[in-house]
Coordinates of C-alpha atoms in Angstrom, one line a residue:
M1311 CA 0.2 -11.3 -33.2
N1312 CA 3.1 -9.0 -32.4
E1313 CA 6.8 -9.8 -33.1
K1314 CA 7.5 -11.2 -29.6
D1315 CA 4.5 -13.5 -29.8
E1316 CA 5.6 -14.7 -33.3
I1317 CA 9.0 -15.7 -31.8
R1318 CA 7.3 -17.4 -28.9
H1319 CA 5.0 -19.5 -31.1
K1320 CA 7.9 -20.5 -33.3
V1321 CA 9.8 -21.9 -30.3
W1322 CA 6.7 -23.6 -28.8
N1323 CA 6.0 -25.2 -32.2
R1324 CA 9.6 -26.3 -32.7
L1325 CA 9.7 -28.0 -29.3
T1326 CA 6.4 -29.7 -30.0
E1327 CA 7.3 -30.9 -33.5
N1328 CA 10.7 -32.3 -32.3
K1329 CA 9.0 -33.9 -29.3
L1330 CA 11.2 -32.1 -26.9
G1331 CA 8.5 -31.0 -24.5
R1332 CA 7.2 -32.8 -21.4
F1333 CA 4.2 -32.5 -19.2
P1334 CA 2.3 -30.2 -18.7
F1335 CA 0.9 -29.9 -22.2
P1336 CA 0.2 -28.0 -24.4
L1337 CA 3.5 -26.1 -24.3
V1338 CA 1.9 -23.0 -25.8
G1339 CA 1.3 -20.3 -23.2
R1340 CA 3.8 -21.7 -20.7
I1341 CA 7.5 -21.7 -19.8
P1342 CA 7.9 -25.0 -21.6
N1343 CA 9.0 -28.0 -19.7
F1344 CA 11.7 -29.5 -21.8
K1345 CA 13.7 -32.7 -22.2
G1346 CA 17.1 -32.2 -20.7
A1347 CA 16.1 -30.1 -17.7
E1348 CA 17.9 -32.4 -15.3
K1349 CA 21.1 -32.1 -17.3
A1350 CA 20.9 -28.4 -17.5
A1351 CA 20.4 -28.2 -13.7
S1352 CA 23.5 -30.3 -13.2
Y1353 CA 25.5 -27.8 -15.3
V1354 CA 24.3 -25.0 -13.0
Q1355 CA 25.5 -27.0 -10.0
S1356 CA 29.0 -27.1 -11.5
M1357 CA 29.3 -23.3 -11.7
D1358 CA 31.4 -21.5 -9.1
F1359 CA 28.8 -18.7 -8.4
Y1360 CA 26.2 -21.4 -7.8
K1361 CA 28.5 -23.3 -5.4
D1362 CA 29.2 -20.0 -3.5
A1363 CA 25.6 -18.9 -3.3
E1364 CA 23.7 -19.2 0.0
V1365 CA 20.3 -18.0 -1.3
V1366 CA 19.0 -18.7 -4.8
K1367 CA 15.7 -17.4 -6.3
V1368 CA 14.3 -19.8 -8.9
N1369 CA 11.1 -19.3 -10.9
P1370 CA 8.2 -21.7 -10.1
D1371 CA 7.8 -23.3 -13.5
A1372 CA 8.0 -27.0 -14.2
P1373 CA 11.4 -27.1 -16.1
Q1374 CA 13.2 -25.6 -13.2
L1375 CA 11.9 -28.1 -10.6
P1376 CA 15.1 -30.2 -10.9
L1377 CA 17.1 -27.2 -10.1
R1378 CA 14.9 -26.0 -7.2
A1379 CA 15.3 -29.5 -5.7
S1380 CA 19.0 -29.3 -6.2
V1381 CA 19.2 -26.0 -4.4
L1382 CA 17.7 -27.6 -1.3
K1383 CA 19.8 -30.8 -1.6
D1384 CA 22.9 -28.6 -1.8
G1385 CA 22.0 -26.9 1.5
K1386 CA 21.0 -23.5 0.1
T1387 CA 18.0 -21.4 0.9
L1388 CA 15.4 -21.4 -1.9
L1389 CA 13.2 -18.4 -2.8
I1390 CA 10.3 -19.1 -5.1
P1391 CA 7.9 -16.4 -6.5
T1392 CA 4.3 -17.5 -6.0
P1393 CA 2.5 -18.0 -9.3
R1394 CA 1.5 -14.6 -10.8
L1395 CA 3.2 -13.1 -7.7
K1396 CA -0.2 -13.2 -6.0
D1397 CA 1.4 -13.8 -2.6
G1398 CA 4.9 -12.6 -3.2
F1399 CA 7.7 -15.0 -2.4
V1400 CA 8.0 -18.3 -0.6
M1401 CA 11.2 -19.1 1.3
I1402 CA 12.3 -22.6 2.0
K1403 CA 15.3 -23.3 4.1
P1404 CA 17.1 -26.6 3.7
E1405 CA 16.9 -27.5 7.3
W1406 CA 13.1 -27.3 7.0
V1407 CA 13.1 -30.2 4.5
P1408 CA 13.6 -33.8 5.6
R1409 CA 16.3 -35.6 3.5
G1410 CA 14.7 -37.2 0.5
E1411 CA 11.8 -34.8 0.3
E1412 CA 13.6 -31.9 -1.6
R1413 CA 11.8 -32.4 -4.9
K1414 CA 8.4 -32.5 -3.2
A1415 CA 9.3 -29.4 -1.1
A1416 CA 10.4 -27.6 -4.3
S1417 CA 7.1 -28.3 -6.1
I1418 CA 4.5 -25.6 -6.5
K1419 CA 1.9 -28.0 -5.0
H1420 CA 3.8 -28.4 -1.7
M1421 CA 6.1 -25.4 -1.4
N1422 CA 3.9 -23.7 1.1
T1423 CA 3.9 -26.8 3.3
Y1424 CA 7.7 -26.8 3.7
G1425 CA 8.2 -23.1 3.3
K1426 CA 6.5 -19.8 4.2
V1427 CA 5.5 -16.6 2.5
V1428 CA 7.9 -13.9 3.5
P1429 CA 7.2 -10.2 3.6
L1430 CA 9.6 -7.9 1.8
T1431 CA 11.3 -6.9 5.0
D1432 CA 12.3 -10.6 5.6
I1433 CA 13.6 -11.5 2.2
P1434 CA 17.3 -12.4 2.6
A1435 CA 20.0 -11.2 0.3
I1436 CA 19.9 -13.2 -2.9
D1437 CA 23.1 -14.4 -4.5
L1438 CA 21.8 -15.9 -7.7
I1439 CA 18.6 -15.5 -9.8
V1440 CA 17.2 -18.2 -12.1
V1441 CA 14.5 -17.4 -14.6
G1442 CA 12.5 -19.6 -17.0
S1443 CA 12.3 -18.7 -20.7
V1444 CA 10.4 -19.4 -23.9
A1445 CA 13.1 -18.0 -26.3
I1446 CA 16.6 -16.8 -25.7
H1447 CA 19.1 -14.9 -28.0
R1448 CA 22.8 -15.6 -27.4
D1449 CA 23.2 -11.9 -26.4
G1450 CA 21.0 -12.4 -23.3
R1451 CA 17.7 -11.1 -24.6
R1452 CA 14.9 -13.3 -23.5
L1453 CA 11.2 -13.9 -23.9
G1454 CA 9.1 -15.4 -21.2
K1455 CA 5.5 -16.4 -21.7
G1456 CA 4.5 -12.8 -22.1
E1457 CA 3.2 -11.7 -18.7
G1458 CA 6.4 -10.0 -17.5
Y1459 CA 6.7 -11.8 -14.1
A1460 CA 10.4 -12.5 -14.3
D1461 CA 11.1 -8.9 -15.2
R1462 CA 9.0 -7.7 -12.3
E1463 CA 10.4 -10.1 -9.8
Y1464 CA 13.9 -8.9 -10.5
A1465 CA 12.8 -5.3 -10.3
I1466 CA 11.1 -5.9 -6.9
L1467 CA 14.3 -7.4 -5.5
R1468 CA 16.3 -4.4 -6.7
E1469 CA 13.7 -2.0 -5.2
I1470 CA 14.2 -3.6 -1.8
G1471 CA 18.0 -3.2 -2.1
N1472 CA 19.3 -6.5 -3.4
N1473 CA 22.6 -6.0 -5.1
P1474 CA 22.9 -7.0 -8.8
V1475 CA 23.6 -10.7 -9.0
P1476 CA 24.1 -13.2 -11.9
V1477 CA 20.9 -14.0 -13.8
I1478 CA 20.8 -17.4 -15.5
T1479 CA 18.2 -19.4 -17.5
T1480 CA 17.9 -23.1 -18.1
I1481 CA 16.4 -24.0 -21.5
N1482 CA 16.6 -26.7 -24.2
S1483 CA 19.1 -25.7 -26.9
K1484 CA 16.2 -25.6 -29.4
Q1485 CA 14.9 -22.5 -27.6
L1486 CA 17.9 -20.5 -28.7
V1487 CA 16.9 -18.1 -31.5
G1488 CA 18.6 -15.8 -33.9
D1489 CA 15.7 -13.5 -34.2
D1490 CA 16.1 -9.8 -33.3
I1491 CA 14.1 -10.0 -30.1
P1492 CA 12.5 -6.6 -29.4
R1493 CA 13.3 -5.1 -26.0
D1494 CA 11.4 -2.8 -23.6
S1495 CA 13.2 -0.8 -20.9
Y1496 CA 11.8 -3.1 -18.2
D1497 CA 12.9 -6.4 -19.9
L1498 CA 15.4 -8.6 -18.0
A1499 CA 18.4 -9.9 -19.9
V1500 CA 20.3 -12.9 -18.7
D1501 CA 24.0 -13.4 -18.1
W1502 CA 24.3 -17.1 -18.6
I1503 CA 22.3 -19.6 -20.7
I1504 CA 22.4 -23.2 -19.6
T1505 CA 21.1 -26.0 -21.9
E1506 CA 21.3 -29.8 -21.9
E1507 CA 24.5 -29.2 -24.0
G1508 CA 26.4 -26.9 -21.7
I1509 CA 27.0 -23.4 -20.5
T1510 CA 27.2 -20.1 -22.4
E1511 CA 28.0 -16.7 -21.0
T1512 CA 26.1 -14.0 -22.9
H1513 CA 28.2 -11.0 -22.1
T1514 CA 24.9 -9.2 -22.5
P1515 CA 25.2 -5.5 -23.4
Y1516 CA 21.7 -4.8 -22.1
P1517 CA 21.1 -3.1 -18.7
K1518 CA 18.9 -4.7 -16.2
P1519 CA 16.0 -3.0 -14.5
H1520 CA 17.0 -0.8 -11.4
G1521 CA 13.5 -1.2 -10.0
I1522 CA 9.8 -1.1 -10.8
E1523 CA 8.8 1.3 -13.6
W1524 CA 5.6 2.4 -11.9
E1525 CA 4.2 4.1 -15.0
H1526 CA 3.9 0.6 -16.5
V1527 CA 2.0 -0.8 -13.5
T1528 CA -1.8 -0.9 -13.9
E1529 CA -4.4 -0.5 -11.2
D1530 CA -5.6 -4.1 -12.0
E1531 CA -2.1 -5.4 -11.4
M1532 CA -1.9 -3.5 -8.1
E1533 CA -5.0 -5.3 -7.0
K1534 CA -4.0 -8.7 -8.2
M1535 CA -0.4 -8.5 -6.8
P1536 CA -0.6 -7.1 -3.2
I1537 CA 3.2 -7.3 -3.1
L1538 CA 3.2 -4.2 -5.3
K1539 CA 1.2 -2.3 -2.8
E1540 CA 3.5 -3.5 -0.1
L1541 CA 6.5 -2.3 -2.2
K1542 CA 4.9 1.1 -2.7
G1543 CA 5.2 1.7 1.1
F1544 CA 8.6 0.1 1.4
S1545 CA 11.7 2.2 2.1
R1546 CA 13.9 1.8 -0.9
G1547 CA 17.3 0.3 -0.4
T1548 CA 20.4 2.5 -0.4
D1549 CA 22.8 0.4 -2.5
L1550 CA 21.0 0.4 -5.9

């Protein structure tokens, strides 16, 4: 087990032992669904850059469902990466969702019913990015579940010309770690950490990816994620 995995398992075990996890179980191998997710989402809603945002990209994992639903309730366009980026991104506009059905629309099971998969050329400018995490250091270094999707999603959006925007994560406060989290050049650091206890700005010193580091993309990943093939043929944006 490498150092990153050791930190992940420490957090998964801590949440499990303190009974801070929620369905789905086990927490191991997932972005853990945590008690306090609704409170963390409400703190996000209080932030000025959230209030000003028109389009918000939120990861598809269970603990961010309350926030995805809030994005639609608040009249914002929601962009959700499909699981494992197999089909790229699903866009859901608030006017496509009948009042009272926002949580259902924001669920992975039903997002395609209310939204639609959008090609790279139709992805709107995104104002705020939310990522799930397993472990977070107060300086913004994060660990996901180990498959690199949040890093890659951010890199894809930068490749197509999206400007740098705030990156936040919602976690339980027990997911904060003091460990010296190792970093790779393609890892995504976060600007804000929101827990059930409140909001912390990281003032992270770590640069974010400017785009896909193609030397780290395998042939197998190209086959499993057609969006990467689409991106290869995409005319790169000019405002990176």
